[in-house]
GROMACS .gro file of C-alpha atoms in nm:
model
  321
    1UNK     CA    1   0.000   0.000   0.000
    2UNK     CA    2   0.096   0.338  -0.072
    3UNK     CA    3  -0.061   0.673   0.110
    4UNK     CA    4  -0.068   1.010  -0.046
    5UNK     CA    5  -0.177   1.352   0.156
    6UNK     CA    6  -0.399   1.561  -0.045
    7UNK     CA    7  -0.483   1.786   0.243
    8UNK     CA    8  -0.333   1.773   0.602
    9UNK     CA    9  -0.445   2.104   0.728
   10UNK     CA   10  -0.714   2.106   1.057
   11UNK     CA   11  -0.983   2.311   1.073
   12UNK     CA   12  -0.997   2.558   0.727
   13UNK     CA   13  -0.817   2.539   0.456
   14UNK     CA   14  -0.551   2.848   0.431
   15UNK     CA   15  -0.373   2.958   0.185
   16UNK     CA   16   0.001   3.140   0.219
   17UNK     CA   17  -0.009   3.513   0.255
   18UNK     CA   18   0.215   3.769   0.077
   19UNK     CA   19   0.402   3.832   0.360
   20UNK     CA   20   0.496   3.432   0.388
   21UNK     CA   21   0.592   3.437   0.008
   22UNK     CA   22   0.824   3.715   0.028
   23UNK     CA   23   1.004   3.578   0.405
   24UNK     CA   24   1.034   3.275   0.186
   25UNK     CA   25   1.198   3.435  -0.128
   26UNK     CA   26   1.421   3.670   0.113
   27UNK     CA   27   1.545   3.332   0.281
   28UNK     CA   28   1.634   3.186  -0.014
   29UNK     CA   29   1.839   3.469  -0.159
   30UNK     CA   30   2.001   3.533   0.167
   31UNK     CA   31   2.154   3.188   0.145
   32UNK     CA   32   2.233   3.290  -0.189
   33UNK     CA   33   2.451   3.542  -0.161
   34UNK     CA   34   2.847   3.483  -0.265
   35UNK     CA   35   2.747   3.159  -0.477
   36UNK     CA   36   2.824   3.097  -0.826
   37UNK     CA   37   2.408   3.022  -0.915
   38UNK     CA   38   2.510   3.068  -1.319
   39UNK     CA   39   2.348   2.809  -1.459
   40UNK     CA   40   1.994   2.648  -1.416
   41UNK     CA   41   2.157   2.326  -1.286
   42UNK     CA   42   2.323   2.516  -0.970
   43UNK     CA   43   2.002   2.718  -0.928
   44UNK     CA   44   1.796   2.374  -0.887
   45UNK     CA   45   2.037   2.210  -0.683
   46UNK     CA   46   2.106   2.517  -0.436
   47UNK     CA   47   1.711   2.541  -0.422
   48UNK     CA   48   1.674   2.131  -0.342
   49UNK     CA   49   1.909   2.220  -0.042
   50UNK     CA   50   1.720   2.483   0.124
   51UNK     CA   51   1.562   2.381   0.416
   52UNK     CA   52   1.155   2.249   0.349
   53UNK     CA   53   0.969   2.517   0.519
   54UNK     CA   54   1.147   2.790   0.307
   55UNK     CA   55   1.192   2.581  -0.066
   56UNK     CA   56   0.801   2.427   0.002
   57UNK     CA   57   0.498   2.461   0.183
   58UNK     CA   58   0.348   2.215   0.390
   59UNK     CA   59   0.023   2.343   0.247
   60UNK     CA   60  -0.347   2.461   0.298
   61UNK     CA   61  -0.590   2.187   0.233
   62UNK     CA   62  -0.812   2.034   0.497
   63UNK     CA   63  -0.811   1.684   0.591
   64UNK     CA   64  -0.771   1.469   0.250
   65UNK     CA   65  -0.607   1.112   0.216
   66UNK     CA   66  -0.566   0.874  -0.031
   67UNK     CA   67  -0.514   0.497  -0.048
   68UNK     CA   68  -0.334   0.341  -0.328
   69UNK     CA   69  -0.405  -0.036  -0.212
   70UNK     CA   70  -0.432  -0.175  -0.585
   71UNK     CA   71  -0.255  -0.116  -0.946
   72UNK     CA   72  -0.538   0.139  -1.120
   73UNK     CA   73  -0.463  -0.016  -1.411
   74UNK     CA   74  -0.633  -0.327  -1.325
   75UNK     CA   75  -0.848  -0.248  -1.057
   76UNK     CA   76  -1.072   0.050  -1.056
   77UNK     CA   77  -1.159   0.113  -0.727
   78UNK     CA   78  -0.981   0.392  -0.542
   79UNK     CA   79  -0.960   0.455  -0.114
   80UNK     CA   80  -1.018   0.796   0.009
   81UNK     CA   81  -1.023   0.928   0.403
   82UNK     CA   82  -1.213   1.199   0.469
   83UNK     CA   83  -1.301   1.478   0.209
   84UNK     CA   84  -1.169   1.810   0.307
   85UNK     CA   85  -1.081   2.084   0.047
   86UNK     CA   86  -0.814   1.876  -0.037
   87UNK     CA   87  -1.055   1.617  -0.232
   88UNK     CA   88  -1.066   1.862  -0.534
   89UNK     CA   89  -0.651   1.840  -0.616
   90UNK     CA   90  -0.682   1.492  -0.571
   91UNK     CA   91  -0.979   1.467  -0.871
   92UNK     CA   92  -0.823   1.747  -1.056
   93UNK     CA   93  -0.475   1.618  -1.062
   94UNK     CA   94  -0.508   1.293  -1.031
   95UNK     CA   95  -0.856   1.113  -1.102
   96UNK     CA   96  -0.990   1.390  -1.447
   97UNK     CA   97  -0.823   1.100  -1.663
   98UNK     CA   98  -1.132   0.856  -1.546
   99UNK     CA   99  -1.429   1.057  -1.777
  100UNK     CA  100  -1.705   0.929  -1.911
  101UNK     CA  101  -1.721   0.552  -1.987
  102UNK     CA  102  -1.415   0.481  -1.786
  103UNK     CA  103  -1.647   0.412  -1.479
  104UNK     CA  104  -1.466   0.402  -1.113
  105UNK     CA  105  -1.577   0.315  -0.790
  106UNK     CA  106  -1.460   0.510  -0.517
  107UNK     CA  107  -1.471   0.415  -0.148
  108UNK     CA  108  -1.458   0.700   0.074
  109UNK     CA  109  -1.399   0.641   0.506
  110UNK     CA  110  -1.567   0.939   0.720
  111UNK     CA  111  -1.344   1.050   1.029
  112UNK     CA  112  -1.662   1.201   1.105
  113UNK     CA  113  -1.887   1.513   0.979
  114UNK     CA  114  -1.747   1.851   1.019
  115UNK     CA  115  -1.749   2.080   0.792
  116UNK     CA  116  -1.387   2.089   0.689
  117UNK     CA  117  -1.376   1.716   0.638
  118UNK     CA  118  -1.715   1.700   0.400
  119UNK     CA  119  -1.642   2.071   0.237
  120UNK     CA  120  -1.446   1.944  -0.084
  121UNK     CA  121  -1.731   1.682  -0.199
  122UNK     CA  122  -1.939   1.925  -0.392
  123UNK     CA  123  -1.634   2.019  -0.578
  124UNK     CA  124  -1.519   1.632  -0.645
  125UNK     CA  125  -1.531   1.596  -1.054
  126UNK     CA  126  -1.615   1.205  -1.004
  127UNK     CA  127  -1.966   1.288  -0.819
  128UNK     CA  128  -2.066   1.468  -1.129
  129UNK     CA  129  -1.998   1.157  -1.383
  130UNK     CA  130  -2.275   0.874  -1.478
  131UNK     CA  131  -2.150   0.584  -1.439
  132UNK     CA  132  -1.881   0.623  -1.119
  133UNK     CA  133  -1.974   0.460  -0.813
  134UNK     CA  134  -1.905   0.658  -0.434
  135UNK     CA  135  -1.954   0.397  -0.173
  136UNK     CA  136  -1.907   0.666   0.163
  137UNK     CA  137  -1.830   0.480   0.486
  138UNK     CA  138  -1.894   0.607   0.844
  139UNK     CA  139  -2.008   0.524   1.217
  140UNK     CA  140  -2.235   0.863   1.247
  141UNK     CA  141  -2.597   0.782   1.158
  142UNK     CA  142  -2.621   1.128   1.014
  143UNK     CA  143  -2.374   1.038   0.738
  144UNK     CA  144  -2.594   1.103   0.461
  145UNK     CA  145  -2.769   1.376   0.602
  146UNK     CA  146  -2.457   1.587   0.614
  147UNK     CA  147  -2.352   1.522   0.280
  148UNK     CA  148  -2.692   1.612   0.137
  149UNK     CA  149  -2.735   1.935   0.380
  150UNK     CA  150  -2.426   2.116   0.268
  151UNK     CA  151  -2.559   2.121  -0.097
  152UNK     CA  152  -2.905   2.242  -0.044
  153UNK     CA  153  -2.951   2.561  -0.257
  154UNK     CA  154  -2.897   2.818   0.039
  155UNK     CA  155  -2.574   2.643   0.035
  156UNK     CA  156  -2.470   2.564  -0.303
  157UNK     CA  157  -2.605   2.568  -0.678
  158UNK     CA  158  -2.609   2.223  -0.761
  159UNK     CA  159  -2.844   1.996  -0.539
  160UNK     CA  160  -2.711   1.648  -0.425
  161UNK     CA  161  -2.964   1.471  -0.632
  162UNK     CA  162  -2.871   1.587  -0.928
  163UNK     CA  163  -2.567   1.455  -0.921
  164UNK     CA  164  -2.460   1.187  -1.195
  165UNK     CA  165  -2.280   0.905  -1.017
  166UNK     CA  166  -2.450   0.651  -0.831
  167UNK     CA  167  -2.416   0.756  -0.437
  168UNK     CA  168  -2.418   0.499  -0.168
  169UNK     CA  169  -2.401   0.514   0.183
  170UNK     CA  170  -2.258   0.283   0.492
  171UNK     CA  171  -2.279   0.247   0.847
  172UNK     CA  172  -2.036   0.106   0.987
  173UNK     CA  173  -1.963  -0.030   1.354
  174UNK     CA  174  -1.701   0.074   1.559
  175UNK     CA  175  -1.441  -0.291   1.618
  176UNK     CA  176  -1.669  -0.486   1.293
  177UNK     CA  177  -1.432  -0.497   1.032
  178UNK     CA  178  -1.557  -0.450   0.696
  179UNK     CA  179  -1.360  -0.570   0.373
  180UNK     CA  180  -1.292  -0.380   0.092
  181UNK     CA  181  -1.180  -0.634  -0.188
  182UNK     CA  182  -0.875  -0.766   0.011
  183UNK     CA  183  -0.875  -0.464   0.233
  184UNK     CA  184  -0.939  -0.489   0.587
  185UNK     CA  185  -1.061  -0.161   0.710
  186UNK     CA  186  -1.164  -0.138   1.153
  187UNK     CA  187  -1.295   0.183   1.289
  188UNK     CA  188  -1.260   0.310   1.646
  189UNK     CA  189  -1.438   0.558   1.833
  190UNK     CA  190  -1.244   0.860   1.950
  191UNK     CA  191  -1.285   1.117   2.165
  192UNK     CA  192  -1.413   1.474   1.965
  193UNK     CA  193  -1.722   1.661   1.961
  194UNK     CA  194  -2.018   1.460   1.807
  195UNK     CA  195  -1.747   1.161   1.777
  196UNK     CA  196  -1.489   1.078   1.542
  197UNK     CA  197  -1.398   0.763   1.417
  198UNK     CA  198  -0.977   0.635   1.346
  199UNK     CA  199  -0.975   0.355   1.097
  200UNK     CA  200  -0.708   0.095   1.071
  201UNK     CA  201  -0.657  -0.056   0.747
  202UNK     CA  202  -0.456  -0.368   0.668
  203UNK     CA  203  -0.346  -0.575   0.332
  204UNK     CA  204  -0.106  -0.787   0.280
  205UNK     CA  205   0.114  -0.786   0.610
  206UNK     CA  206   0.060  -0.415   0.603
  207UNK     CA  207  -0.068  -0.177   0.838
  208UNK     CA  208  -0.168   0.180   0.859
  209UNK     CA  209  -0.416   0.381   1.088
  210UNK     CA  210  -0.551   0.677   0.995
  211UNK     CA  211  -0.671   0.861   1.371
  212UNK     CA  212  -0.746   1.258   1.307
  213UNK     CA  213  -0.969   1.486   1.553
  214UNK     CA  214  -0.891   1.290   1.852
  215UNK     CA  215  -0.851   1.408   2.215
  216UNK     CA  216  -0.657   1.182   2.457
  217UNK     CA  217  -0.697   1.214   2.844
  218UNK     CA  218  -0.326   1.144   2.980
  219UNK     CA  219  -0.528   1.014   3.320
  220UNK     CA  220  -0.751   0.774   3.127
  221UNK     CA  221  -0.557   0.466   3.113
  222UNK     CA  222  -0.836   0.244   2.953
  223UNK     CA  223  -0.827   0.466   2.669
  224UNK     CA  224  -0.439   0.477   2.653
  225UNK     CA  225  -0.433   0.105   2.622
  226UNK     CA  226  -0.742   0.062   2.378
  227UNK     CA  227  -0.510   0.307   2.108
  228UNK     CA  228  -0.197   0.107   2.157
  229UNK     CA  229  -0.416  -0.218   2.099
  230UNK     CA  230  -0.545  -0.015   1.785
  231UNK     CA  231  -0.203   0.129   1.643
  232UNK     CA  232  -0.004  -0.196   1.758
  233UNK     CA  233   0.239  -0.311   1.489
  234UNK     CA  234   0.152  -0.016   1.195
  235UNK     CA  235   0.356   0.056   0.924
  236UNK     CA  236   0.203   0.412   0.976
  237UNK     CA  237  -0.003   0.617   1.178
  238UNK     CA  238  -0.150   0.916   1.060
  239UNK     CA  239  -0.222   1.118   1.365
  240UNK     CA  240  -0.347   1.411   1.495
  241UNK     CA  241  -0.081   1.648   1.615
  242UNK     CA  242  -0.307   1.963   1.574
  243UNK     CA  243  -0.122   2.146   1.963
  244UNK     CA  244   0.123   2.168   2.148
  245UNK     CA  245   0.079   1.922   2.453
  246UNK     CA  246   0.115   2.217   2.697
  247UNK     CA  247  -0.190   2.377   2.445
  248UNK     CA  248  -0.338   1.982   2.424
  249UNK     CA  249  -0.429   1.952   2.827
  250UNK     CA  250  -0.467   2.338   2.913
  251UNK     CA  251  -0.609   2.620   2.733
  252UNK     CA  252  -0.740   2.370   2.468
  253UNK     CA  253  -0.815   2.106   2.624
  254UNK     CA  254  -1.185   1.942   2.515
  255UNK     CA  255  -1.131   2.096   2.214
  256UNK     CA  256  -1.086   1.732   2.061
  257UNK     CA  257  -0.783   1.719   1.957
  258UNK     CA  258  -0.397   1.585   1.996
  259UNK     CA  259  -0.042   1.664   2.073
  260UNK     CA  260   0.253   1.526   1.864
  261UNK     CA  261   0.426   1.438   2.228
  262UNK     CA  262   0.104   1.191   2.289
  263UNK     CA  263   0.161   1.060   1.925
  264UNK     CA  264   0.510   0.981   2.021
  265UNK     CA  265   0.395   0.787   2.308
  266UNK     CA  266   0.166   0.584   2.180
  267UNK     CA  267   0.341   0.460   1.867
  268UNK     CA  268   0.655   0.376   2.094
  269UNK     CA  269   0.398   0.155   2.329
  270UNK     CA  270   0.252   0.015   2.020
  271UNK     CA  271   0.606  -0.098   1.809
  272UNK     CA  272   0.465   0.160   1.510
  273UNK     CA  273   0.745   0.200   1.253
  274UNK     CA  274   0.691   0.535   1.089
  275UNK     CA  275   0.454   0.866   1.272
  276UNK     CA  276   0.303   1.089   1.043
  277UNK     CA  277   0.219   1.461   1.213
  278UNK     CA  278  -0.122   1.554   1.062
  279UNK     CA  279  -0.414   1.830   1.118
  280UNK     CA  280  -0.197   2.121   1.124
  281UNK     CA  281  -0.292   2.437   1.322
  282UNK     CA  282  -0.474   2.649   1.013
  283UNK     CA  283  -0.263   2.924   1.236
  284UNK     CA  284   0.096   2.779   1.229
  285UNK     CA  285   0.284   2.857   0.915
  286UNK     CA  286   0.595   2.608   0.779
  287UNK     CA  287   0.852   2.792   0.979
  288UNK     CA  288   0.677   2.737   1.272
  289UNK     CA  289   0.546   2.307   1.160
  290UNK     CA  290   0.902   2.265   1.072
  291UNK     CA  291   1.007   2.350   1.410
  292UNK     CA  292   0.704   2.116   1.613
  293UNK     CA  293   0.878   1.835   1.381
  294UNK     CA  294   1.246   1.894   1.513
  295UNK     CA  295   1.106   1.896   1.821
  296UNK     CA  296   0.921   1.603   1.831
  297UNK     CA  297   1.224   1.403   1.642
  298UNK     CA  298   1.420   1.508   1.943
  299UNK     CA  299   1.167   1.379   2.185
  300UNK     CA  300   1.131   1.075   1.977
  301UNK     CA  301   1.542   1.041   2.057
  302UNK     CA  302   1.508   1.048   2.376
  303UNK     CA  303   1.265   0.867   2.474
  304UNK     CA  304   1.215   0.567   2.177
  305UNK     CA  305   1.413   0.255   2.278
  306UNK     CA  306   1.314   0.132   1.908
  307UNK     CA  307   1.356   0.352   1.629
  308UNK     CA  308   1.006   0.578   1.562
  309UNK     CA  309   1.054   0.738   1.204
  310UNK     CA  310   0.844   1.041   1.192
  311UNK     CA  311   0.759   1.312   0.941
  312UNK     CA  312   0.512   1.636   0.901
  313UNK     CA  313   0.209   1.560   0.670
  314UNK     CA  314   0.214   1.774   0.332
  315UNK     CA  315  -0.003   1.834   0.057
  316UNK     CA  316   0.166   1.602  -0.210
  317UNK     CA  317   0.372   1.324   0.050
  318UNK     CA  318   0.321   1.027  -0.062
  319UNK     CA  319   0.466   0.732   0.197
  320UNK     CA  320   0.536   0.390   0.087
  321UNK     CA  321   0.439   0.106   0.347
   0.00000   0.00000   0.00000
């Protein structure tokens, strides 16, 4: 299996302001200054150097992630978690070769029903095409509600019935496993307003979870245990590092969601090989990501007795398991 972020951002989507693009072009030409950049090869090689948060972006899309599980060649079925704002990249970029009569069916895992998480489905191309099939998963009985609400014409022009694909919903149950071809996908309740829902999903040896929008009470030991039993043994774990911990069990705690200090923990308890920082701050620009991934490497260092790989969720990763 393969996993690519289309949108790792919490909340909103955001977009870089002027003032971002311009610290990250004066960054860049400070570090230029006194090199011989006279060709375009130096240029690219100088700029592949530069530290991520000033040569990239981590990006603005809400919560998007894709599942490559099978070759698309032969199989056209495609897994998606959540749809967030960054749904639309992934259908413009990626799934706009699949028109008409190259039907696709499209399974689609609900962390749960906020706004930022639902927002991108009007704008997902494969909705509008006869033929596709969208098979959305989730534990909330409101599932289809939701979906239907936000395009209502106060709310958008095109009402959910008109459009052309063939539109399925699934309740699931939290612990039932549910196959999807020769994908074993488990959901687990987790602790956010209205409930959210992590989902583990396994094929072939392989592991990942995918846990956004989750709170986790340091004092609640039950719970501590049930998410080691849930992570235990992933390839990856996608996992909501949204605060600071100090932020996480103070000022913002109830707010429902994690700290990338409890992430460490719990993958370390659990033997998880690789930690993947995810539902970024909307307020917290690269500079400042890049630094809460430093930081929690050099926790990770201090405290892992096995080696924890971890990395800081971008629009455009992709992570091999």
């Amino acid at each position: 299996m393969k996993v690519r972020i289309w949108g790792a951002r919490g909340s909103l989507p955001v977009a870089l302001t002027h003032q971002q693009v311009r610290a990250k072009v004066v960054a860049a030409l400070e570090g230029a200054v006194g090199r011989e950049l006279d060709s375009a090869d130096k240029i690219s090689a100088y700029v592949d150097q530069l530290p991520f948060d000033v040569r990239g972006s981590y990006g603005g899309n809400s919560s998007c992630v894709e599942v490559l599980a099978w070759d698309a060649d032969t199989v056209h079925e495609h897994i998606i978690l959540d749809m967030g704002s960054g749904v639309r990249p992934l259908a413009g970029a990626k799934l706009a070769k699949y028109g008409p009569g190259q039907p696709q069916t499209y399974h689609v895992f609900m962390s749960h029903l906020h706004w930022d998480h639902i927002m991108g489905f009007p704008f997902f191309t494969p909705a509008y095409i006869a033929g596709n099939r969208i098979i959305i998963y989730g534990c909330h009985r409101e599932l289809e509600m939701a979906f239907r609400r936000q395009q209502e014409p106060i709310s958008f022009p095109v009402p959910f019935d008109q459009l052309g694909a063939t539109i399925e919903f699934v309740q699931m149950q939290p612990g039932v496993p549910l196959m999807v071809n020769d994908v074993k996908v488990t959901a687990k309740l987790q602790l956010h307003a209205g409930d959210s829902y992590g989902y583990r999903l396994e094929r072939g040896g392989r592991a990942m979870v995918y846990s956004t929008d989750s709170e986790h009470k340091l004092d609640n030991a039950a719970e501590r245990v049930a998410f080691v039993d849930f992570f235990h043994g992933a390839d990856l774990v996608i996992f909501d590092a949204m605060y600071s911990l100090a932020d996480a069990v103070s000022v913002k705690a109830d707010w429902g969601h994690s700290s990338s200090v409890v992430g460490v923990e719990l993958c370390q308890l659990a033997g998880v090989r690789q930690l993947c920082l995810f539902h970024h701050e909307p307020f917290h620009d690269d500079a400042r990501i890049s630094r809460l991934l430093a930081e929690t490497r050099r926790y990770a260092e201090v405290t892992c007795e096995a080696p924890l790989e971890i990395v800081s969720a971008y629009d455009g990763l992709e992570i091999d398991l």
